[in-house]
mmCIF file of N, CA and C in Angstrom:
data_model
loop_
_atom_site.group_PDB
_atom_site.id
_atom_site.type_symbol
_atom_site.label_atom_id
_atom_site.label_comp_id
_atom_site.label_asym_id
_atom_site.label_seq_id
_atom_site.Cartn_x
_atom_site.Cartn_y
_atom_site.Cartn_z
ATOM 1 N N MET X 1 -115.935 -53.872 -87.940
ATOM 2 C CA MET X 1 -116.948 -53.143 -87.825
ATOM 3 C C MET X 1 -117.823 -52.728 -89.105
ATOM 4 N N CYS X 2 -118.275 -52.047 -88.890
ATOM 5 C CA CYS X 2 -119.595 -52.285 -89.758
ATOM 6 C C CYS X 2 -119.931 -52.506 -91.685
ATOM 7 N N PRO X 3 -120.193 -52.767 -92.045
ATOM 8 C CA PRO X 3 -119.880 -53.386 -93.804
ATOM 9 C C PRO X 3 -120.538 -52.096 -94.215
ATOM 10 N N VAL X 4 -121.023 -51.470 -95.282
ATOM 11 C CA VAL X 4 -121.500 -49.628 -95.136
ATOM 12 C C VAL X 4 -121.380 -50.257 -96.965
ATOM 13 N N VAL X 5 -123.230 -50.001 -97.148
ATOM 14 C CA VAL X 5 -123.381 -49.769 -98.392
ATOM 15 C C VAL X 5 -124.752 -48.888 -98.996
ATOM 16 N N GLY X 6 -124.291 -47.860 -99.873
ATOM 17 C CA GLY X 6 -124.347 -46.283 -101.356
ATOM 18 C C GLY X 6 -124.870 -45.911 -101.202
ATOM 19 N N SER X 7 -125.880 -45.813 -101.764
ATOM 20 C CA SER X 7 -125.812 -45.542 -103.585
ATOM 21 C C SER X 7 -126.332 -44.021 -103.802
ATOM 22 N N TYR X 8 -125.510 -43.752 -104.752
ATOM 23 C CA TYR X 8 -125.475 -42.124 -104.766
ATOM 24 C C TYR X 8 -125.794 -41.746 -106.235
ATOM 25 N N GLY X 9 -126.239 -40.840 -106.606
ATOM 26 C CA GLY X 9 -126.446 -40.398 -108.041
ATOM 27 C C GLY X 9 -125.618 -39.371 -108.936
ATOM 28 N N GLY X 10 -125.370 -39.673 -109.740
ATOM 29 C CA GLY X 10 -123.776 -39.112 -110.202
ATOM 30 C C GLY X 10 -123.780 -37.223 -110.748
ATOM 31 N N ARG X 11 -125.372 -37.471 -111.533
ATOM 32 C CA ARG X 11 -125.883 -36.280 -111.337
ATOM 33 C C ARG X 11 -125.561 -35.095 -110.481
ATOM 34 N N ASP X 12 -126.252 -35.999 -109.496
ATOM 35 C CA ASP X 12 -126.211 -34.468 -107.985
ATOM 36 C C ASP X 12 -125.533 -33.602 -108.072
ATOM 37 N N GLN X 13 -125.713 -32.695 -107.723
ATOM 38 C CA GLN X 13 -124.426 -31.334 -107.778
ATOM 39 C C GLN X 13 -124.459 -31.355 -106.707
ATOM 40 N N GLY X 14 -125.152 -31.858 -105.131
ATOM 41 C CA GLY X 14 -125.423 -30.879 -104.008
ATOM 42 C C GLY X 14 -124.607 -32.371 -103.767
ATOM 43 N N PHE X 15 -124.392 -33.571 -103.784
ATOM 44 C CA PHE X 15 -124.078 -34.450 -102.696
ATOM 45 C C PHE X 15 -123.000 -36.297 -103.834
ATOM 46 N N ARG X 16 -123.272 -35.288 -105.242
ATOM 47 C CA ARG X 16 -122.596 -36.760 -106.185
ATOM 48 C C ARG X 16 -120.680 -36.794 -104.989
ATOM 49 N N SER X 17 -120.508 -36.284 -104.923
ATOM 50 C CA SER X 17 -118.872 -36.155 -104.734
ATOM 51 C C SER X 17 -119.395 -37.232 -103.317
ATOM 52 N N HIS X 18 -119.918 -37.044 -102.211
ATOM 53 C CA HIS X 18 -120.082 -38.121 -101.144
ATOM 54 C C HIS X 18 -119.685 -39.445 -101.156
ATOM 55 N N GLY X 19 -120.365 -40.204 -102.475
ATOM 56 C CA GLY X 19 -120.637 -41.608 -102.937
ATOM 57 C C GLY X 19 -118.491 -41.430 -103.417
ATOM 58 N N ARG X 20 -118.075 -40.762 -103.829
ATOM 59 C CA ARG X 20 -116.688 -40.723 -103.874
ATOM 60 C C ARG X 20 -115.673 -40.502 -102.112
ATOM 61 N N ARG X 21 -115.658 -39.180 -102.026
ATOM 62 C CA ARG X 21 -115.270 -39.144 -100.300
ATOM 63 C C ARG X 21 -115.863 -41.050 -99.385
ATOM 64 N N LEU X 22 -116.966 -41.773 -100.169
ATOM 65 C CA LEU X 22 -117.575 -42.334 -99.248
ATOM 66 C C LEU X 22 -116.010 -43.607 -99.124
ATOM 67 N N GLN X 23 -116.192 -43.781 -101.231
ATOM 68 C CA GLN X 23 -115.874 -45.179 -101.612
ATOM 69 C C GLN X 23 -114.340 -45.202 -100.274
ATOM 70 N N GLU X 24 -113.389 -43.802 -101.161
ATOM 71 C CA GLU X 24 -112.162 -43.550 -100.906
ATOM 72 C C GLU X 24 -111.902 -43.483 -98.779
ATOM 73 N N HIS X 25 -112.894 -44.253 -97.904
ATOM 74 C CA HIS X 25 -112.632 -43.691 -96.849
ATOM 75 C C HIS X 25 -112.892 -45.268 -95.808
ATOM 76 N N MET X 26 -113.553 -45.929 -97.004
ATOM 77 C CA MET X 26 -114.130 -46.961 -96.148
ATOM 78 C C MET X 26 -112.850 -48.365 -96.813
ATOM 79 N N ALA X 27 -112.235 -47.738 -97.806
ATOM 80 C CA ALA X 27 -111.203 -49.390 -97.764
ATOM 81 C C ALA X 27 -110.273 -48.115 -97.628
ATOM 82 N N ALA X 28 -109.740 -46.423 -96.792
ATOM 83 C CA ALA X 28 -108.809 -46.344 -96.564
ATOM 84 C C ALA X 28 -108.684 -47.022 -94.907
ATOM 85 N N LEU X 29 -109.962 -47.653 -94.879
ATOM 86 C CA LEU X 29 -109.814 -48.178 -93.482
ATOM 87 C C LEU X 29 -109.913 -49.952 -92.562
ATOM 88 N N GLY X 30 -110.088 -49.942 -94.123
ATOM 89 C CA GLY X 30 -110.136 -51.391 -94.911
ATOM 90 C C GLY X 30 -111.713 -51.579 -93.968
ATOM 91 N N ILE X 31 -112.807 -51.258 -94.081
ATOM 92 C CA ILE X 31 -113.846 -51.169 -94.209
ATOM 93 C C ILE X 31 -114.216 -52.569 -95.355
ATOM 94 N N GLU X 32 -115.674 -53.374 -94.579
ATOM 95 C CA GLU X 32 -116.296 -53.338 -96.253
ATOM 96 C C GLU X 32 -117.037 -52.497 -96.121
ATOM 97 N N HIS X 33 -117.254 -52.204 -98.143
ATOM 98 C CA HIS X 33 -118.067 -51.605 -98.716
ATOM 99 C C HIS X 33 -118.620 -52.415 -99.579
ATOM 100 N N ASP X 34 -120.286 -51.549 -100.052
ATOM 101 C CA ASP X 34 -120.767 -51.526 -101.097
ATOM 102 C C ASP X 34 -120.969 -50.373 -102.035
ATOM 103 N N VAL X 35 -120.369 -49.573 -102.692
ATOM 104 C CA VAL X 35 -120.513 -47.837 -102.786
ATOM 105 C C VAL X 35 -120.262 -48.151 -104.279
ATOM 106 N N GLU X 36 -121.987 -47.460 -104.644
ATOM 107 C CA GLU X 36 -121.194 -47.126 -106.213
ATOM 108 C C GLU X 36 -122.257 -45.628 -106.222
ATOM 109 N N ILE X 37 -121.553 -45.194 -107.699
ATOM 110 C CA ILE X 37 -122.834 -43.872 -107.502
ATOM 111 C C ILE X 37 -122.773 -44.394 -109.637
ATOM 112 N N TYR X 38 -124.082 -43.812 -109.650
ATOM 113 C CA TYR X 38 -123.741 -44.015 -111.157
ATOM 114 C C TYR X 38 -124.681 -42.232 -111.485
ATOM 115 N N PRO X 39 -123.514 -42.650 -112.849
ATOM 116 C CA PRO X 39 -123.673 -41.273 -113.939
ATOM 117 C C PRO X 39 -124.414 -40.966 -113.728
ATOM 118 N N ALA X 40 -125.710 -41.681 -114.655
ATOM 119 C CA ALA X 40 -127.063 -40.799 -115.256
ATOM 120 C C ALA X 40 -128.258 -41.143 -114.376
ATOM 121 N N ALA X 41 -127.524 -40.970 -112.494
ATOM 122 C CA ALA X 41 -128.933 -40.680 -112.147
ATOM 123 C C ALA X 41 -128.579 -39.263 -111.291
ATOM 124 N N GLY X 42 -129.369 -38.833 -110.886
ATOM 125 C CA GLY X 42 -129.195 -38.372 -109.480
ATOM 126 C C GLY X 42 -130.037 -37.670 -108.625
ATOM 127 N N HIS X 43 -130.468 -37.664 -107.878
ATOM 128 C CA HIS X 43 -130.792 -36.996 -106.277
ATOM 129 C C HIS X 43 -132.390 -38.281 -106.078
ATOM 130 N N SER X 44 -132.350 -39.012 -105.323
ATOM 131 C CA SER X 44 -133.972 -39.348 -104.594
ATOM 132 C C SER X 44 -133.978 -40.059 -106.724
ATOM 133 N N PHE X 45 -132.570 -40.722 -107.201
ATOM 134 C CA PHE X 45 -133.553 -41.304 -108.295
ATOM 135 C C PHE X 45 -134.133 -42.784 -107.983
ATOM 136 N N MET X 46 -134.683 -43.162 -106.354
ATOM 137 C CA MET X 46 -134.106 -45.311 -106.460
ATOM 138 C C MET X 46 -135.894 -44.337 -105.980
ATOM 139 N N THR X 47 -136.201 -42.941 -106.399
ATOM 140 C CA THR X 47 -137.893 -43.422 -105.344
ATOM 141 C C THR X 47 -139.200 -43.122 -106.643
ATOM 142 N N ASP X 48 -140.299 -43.116 -106.992
ATOM 143 C CA ASP X 48 -141.256 -42.632 -108.131
ATOM 144 C C ASP X 48 -141.742 -41.726 -107.062
ATOM 145 N N GLY X 49 -141.492 -40.926 -106.409
ATOM 146 C CA GLY X 49 -142.874 -40.004 -106.039
ATOM 147 C C GLY X 49 -142.364 -39.246 -107.244
ATOM 148 N N HIS X 50 -143.667 -38.336 -106.981
ATOM 149 C CA HIS X 50 -144.021 -37.111 -108.246
ATOM 150 C C HIS X 50 -143.982 -35.851 -107.598
ATOM 151 N N HIS X 51 -142.989 -35.184 -107.246
ATOM 152 C CA HIS X 51 -142.782 -34.314 -106.544
ATOM 153 C C HIS X 51 -142.358 -32.518 -108.434
ATOM 154 N N PRO X 52 -143.666 -32.010 -108.480
ATOM 155 C CA PRO X 52 -143.824 -31.175 -109.628
ATOM 156 C C PRO X 52 -142.681 -30.468 -108.719
ATOM 157 N N ILE X 53 -142.983 -29.773 -107.289
ATOM 158 C CA ILE X 53 -143.028 -28.169 -107.173
ATOM 159 C C ILE X 53 -141.648 -28.790 -107.180
ATOM 160 N N ALA X 54 -140.552 -30.358 -106.047
ATOM 161 C CA ALA X 54 -139.696 -30.396 -106.099
ATOM 162 C C ALA X 54 -138.176 -30.793 -106.909
ATOM 163 N N LYS X 55 -139.363 -30.778 -108.079
ATOM 164 C CA LYS X 55 -138.524 -30.829 -109.276
ATOM 165 C C LYS X 55 -137.739 -29.669 -110.088
ATOM 166 N N LEU X 56 -138.384 -28.462 -109.189
ATOM 167 C CA LEU X 56 -138.171 -26.982 -110.005
ATOM 168 C C LEU X 56 -136.605 -26.787 -108.591
ATOM 169 N N VAL X 57 -137.623 -26.832 -107.272
ATOM 170 C CA VAL X 57 -136.307 -26.148 -106.020
ATOM 171 C C VAL X 57 -135.412 -27.825 -106.270
ATOM 172 N N LEU X 58 -134.972 -28.453 -106.628
ATOM 173 C CA LEU X 58 -133.976 -29.809 -106.473
ATOM 174 C C LEU X 58 -134.106 -29.676 -107.869
ATOM 175 N N PHE X 59 -133.929 -28.747 -109.134
ATOM 176 C CA PHE X 59 -132.698 -28.879 -109.962
ATOM 177 C C PHE X 59 -131.393 -28.698 -110.117
ATOM 178 N N PRO X 60 -130.496 -28.577 -108.692
ATOM 179 C CA PRO X 60 -129.546 -28.737 -109.114
ATOM 180 C C PRO X 60 -129.115 -29.631 -108.595
ATOM 181 N N LEU X 61 -129.551 -31.590 -108.009
ATOM 182 C CA LEU X 61 -129.662 -32.028 -107.291
ATOM 183 C C LEU X 61 -130.773 -32.987 -108.194
ATOM 184 N N ARG X 62 -130.567 -32.646 -110.202
ATOM 185 C CA ARG X 62 -131.429 -33.347 -110.949
ATOM 186 C C ARG X 62 -132.335 -34.676 -110.041
ATOM 187 N N HIS X 63 -133.125 -34.513 -109.800
ATOM 188 C CA HIS X 63 -134.056 -34.815 -108.768
ATOM 189 C C HIS X 63 -134.517 -35.964 -109.454
ATOM 190 N N GLY X 64 -135.069 -37.195 -109.162
ATOM 191 C CA GLY X 64 -136.197 -37.887 -109.910
ATOM 192 C C GLY X 64 -135.592 -39.697 -110.065
ATOM 193 N N LEU X 65 -136.462 -40.539 -110.795
ATOM 194 C CA LEU X 65 -136.379 -41.649 -110.990
ATOM 195 C C LEU X 65 -135.742 -42.474 -112.235
ATOM 196 N N VAL X 66 -134.758 -42.535 -111.916
ATOM 197 C CA VAL X 66 -133.709 -43.227 -112.954
ATOM 198 C C VAL X 66 -134.273 -45.275 -112.847
ATOM 199 N N ARG X 67 -133.917 -45.732 -114.139
ATOM 200 C CA ARG X 67 -135.667 -46.970 -113.499
ATOM 201 C C ARG X 67 -134.423 -48.002 -113.509
ATOM 202 N N SER X 68 -133.509 -48.039 -114.396
ATOM 203 C CA SER X 68 -132.175 -48.917 -114.044
ATOM 204 C C SER X 68 -130.890 -48.405 -113.357
ATOM 205 N N ALA X 69 -131.640 -47.786 -112.920
ATOM 206 C CA ALA X 69 -129.572 -47.221 -111.777
ATOM 207 C C ALA X 69 -130.369 -47.608 -109.921
ATOM 208 N N ALA X 70 -132.090 -47.394 -109.940
ATOM 209 C CA ALA X 70 -132.451 -47.690 -109.411
ATOM 210 C C ALA X 70 -132.374 -48.957 -109.203
ATOM 211 N N ASP X 71 -133.487 -49.687 -109.891
ATOM 212 C CA ASP X 71 -133.374 -51.674 -109.925
ATOM 213 C C ASP X 71 -131.748 -52.253 -109.321
ATOM 214 N N ASP X 72 -130.701 -51.666 -110.065
ATOM 215 C CA ASP X 72 -129.099 -51.731 -109.333
ATOM 216 C C ASP X 72 -129.328 -51.584 -107.674
ATOM 217 N N ALA X 73 -129.684 -50.491 -107.767
ATOM 218 C CA ALA X 73 -129.126 -49.531 -106.013
ATOM 219 C C ALA X 73 -129.997 -51.222 -105.051
ATOM 220 N N TRP X 74 -131.044 -50.882 -105.674
ATOM 221 C CA TRP X 74 -132.385 -52.346 -104.914
ATOM 222 C C TRP X 74 -131.650 -53.526 -104.787
ATOM 223 N N GLN X 75 -131.973 -53.990 -105.894
ATOM 224 C CA GLN X 75 -130.626 -55.919 -105.283
ATOM 225 C C GLN X 75 -129.634 -55.664 -104.244
ATOM 226 N N ARG X 76 -128.744 -54.720 -104.806
ATOM 227 C CA ARG X 76 -127.950 -54.526 -103.742
ATOM 228 C C ARG X 76 -127.215 -54.167 -102.735
ATOM 229 N N THR X 77 -128.906 -53.457 -102.433
ATOM 230 C CA THR X 77 -128.754 -52.666 -100.666
ATOM 231 C C THR X 77 -129.871 -55.074 -100.693
ATOM 232 N N PHE X 78 -130.676 -55.466 -101.108
ATOM 233 C CA PHE X 78 -131.196 -56.401 -100.521
ATOM 234 C C PHE X 78 -130.483 -57.650 -100.555
ATOM 235 N N GLY X 79 -129.797 -57.345 -101.193
ATOM 236 C CA GLY X 79 -128.679 -58.289 -102.035
ATOM 237 C C GLY X 79 -127.607 -58.661 -100.084
ATOM 238 N N PHE X 80 -127.135 -57.175 -100.026
ATOM 239 C CA PHE X 80 -126.049 -56.523 -98.411
ATOM 240 C C PHE X 80 -127.007 -57.384 -97.750
ATOM 241 N N PHE X 81 -128.329 -56.862 -97.387
ATOM 242 C CA PHE X 81 -128.758 -56.992 -96.489
ATOM 243 C C PHE X 81 -129.155 -58.398 -95.612
ATOM 244 N N ASP X 82 -129.743 -58.877 -96.523
ATOM 245 C CA ASP X 82 -129.274 -61.091 -97.176
ATOM 246 C C ASP X 82 -128.347 -61.661 -96.827
ATOM 247 N N GLU X 83 -127.195 -60.529 -97.120
ATOM 248 C CA GLU X 83 -125.539 -61.304 -96.564
ATOM 249 C C GLU X 83 -124.891 -61.276 -95.140
ATOM 250 N N HIS X 84 -125.502 -59.056 -94.948
ATOM 251 C CA HIS X 84 -124.954 -59.330 -93.164
ATOM 252 C C HIS X 84 -125.673 -58.842 -92.683
ATOM 253 N N VAL X 85 -126.842 -58.908 -92.297
ATOM 254 C CA VAL X 85 -128.132 -58.485 -91.639
ATOM 255 C C VAL X 85 -128.934 -59.878 -91.900
ATOM 256 N N ALA X 86 -129.536 -60.718 -92.146
ATOM 257 C CA ALA X 86 -130.388 -61.673 -92.527
ATOM 258 C C ALA X 86 -129.421 -63.406 -91.920
ATOM 259 N N ASN X 87 -128.290 -64.151 -93.077
ATOM 260 C CA ASN X 87 -127.061 -63.978 -92.651
ATOM 261 C C ASN X 87 -125.623 -64.041 -92.533
ATOM 262 N N PRO X 88 -125.413 -63.466 -91.195
ATOM 263 C CA PRO X 88 -124.497 -62.914 -91.660
ATOM 264 C C PRO X 88 -123.396 -63.367 -91.460
ATOM 265 N N THR X 89 -121.683 -63.526 -92.317
ATOM 266 C CA THR X 89 -121.293 -64.960 -92.413
ATOM 267 C C THR X 89 -120.321 -64.478 -90.964
ATOM 268 N N SER X 90 -119.370 -65.543 -90.043
ATOM 269 C CA SER X 90 -118.971 -65.120 -88.998
ATOM 270 C C SER X 90 -117.889 -64.872 -89.813
ATOM 271 N N LYS X 91 -117.055 -64.698 -88.678
ATOM 272 C CA LYS X 91 -115.719 -64.089 -89.086
ATOM 273 C C LYS X 91 -114.866 -64.471 -87.737
ATOM 274 N N GLY X 92 -113.535 -63.888 -87.622
ATOM 275 C CA GLY X 92 -112.509 -64.149 -86.419
ATOM 276 C C GLY X 92 -112.268 -63.291 -86.378
ATOM 277 N N ALA X 93 -112.204 -63.432 -84.907
ATOM 278 C CA ALA X 93 -111.897 -61.933 -84.602
ATOM 279 C C ALA X 93 -110.676 -61.426 -85.245
ATOM 280 N N GLY X 94 -110.384 -60.104 -85.625
ATOM 281 C CA GLY X 94 -109.285 -60.215 -85.758
ATOM 282 C C GLY X 94 -108.753 -59.489 -87.898
ATOM 283 N N GLU X 95 -109.893 -60.356 -88.620
ATOM 284 C CA GLU X 95 -109.589 -60.706 -89.335
ATOM 285 C C GLU X 95 -110.164 -59.708 -90.009
ATOM 286 N N GLN X 96 -110.174 -58.934 -91.073
ATOM 287 C CA GLN X 96 -109.939 -57.647 -91.666
ATOM 288 C C GLN X 96 -110.361 -57.861 -92.687
ATOM 289 N N PRO X 97 -112.349 -57.715 -93.675
ATOM 290 C CA PRO X 97 -113.380 -57.419 -94.033
ATOM 291 C C PRO X 97 -112.538 -58.072 -95.327
ATOM 292 N N GLU X 98 -113.359 -58.281 -97.211
ATOM 293 C CA GLU X 98 -112.606 -57.692 -98.327
ATOM 294 C C GLU X 98 -113.635 -56.682 -98.513
ATOM 295 N N ASN X 99 -112.966 -55.560 -99.551
ATOM 296 C CA ASN X 99 -113.813 -54.831 -99.784
ATOM 297 C C ASN X 99 -114.204 -55.045 -100.940
ATOM 298 N N ARG X 100 -115.567 -54.781 -101.659
ATOM 299 C CA ARG X 100 -116.069 -54.678 -102.276
ATOM 300 C C ARG X 100 -115.723 -54.230 -104.014
#
């Protein structure tokens, strides 16, 4: 099974529940995962795009950059790719991965 990495904004009223659901499903299935929910962040918290209209239209999503959450999410994402894509570890057939 494929390991999963994900980052969610806890203030994103449209998608915040998806992070918790993903964590629960991955754990129940025994799939290695690194899913983090950042309580102070909203939707698109990892981008520094300047979208004046989006701030109004996407208000329920609490759209916008949250630097500390973004820095941590990018670090986790690149670390995850380094481990699983650039330098994958070989696991024995049938061996269950550990959850983070």
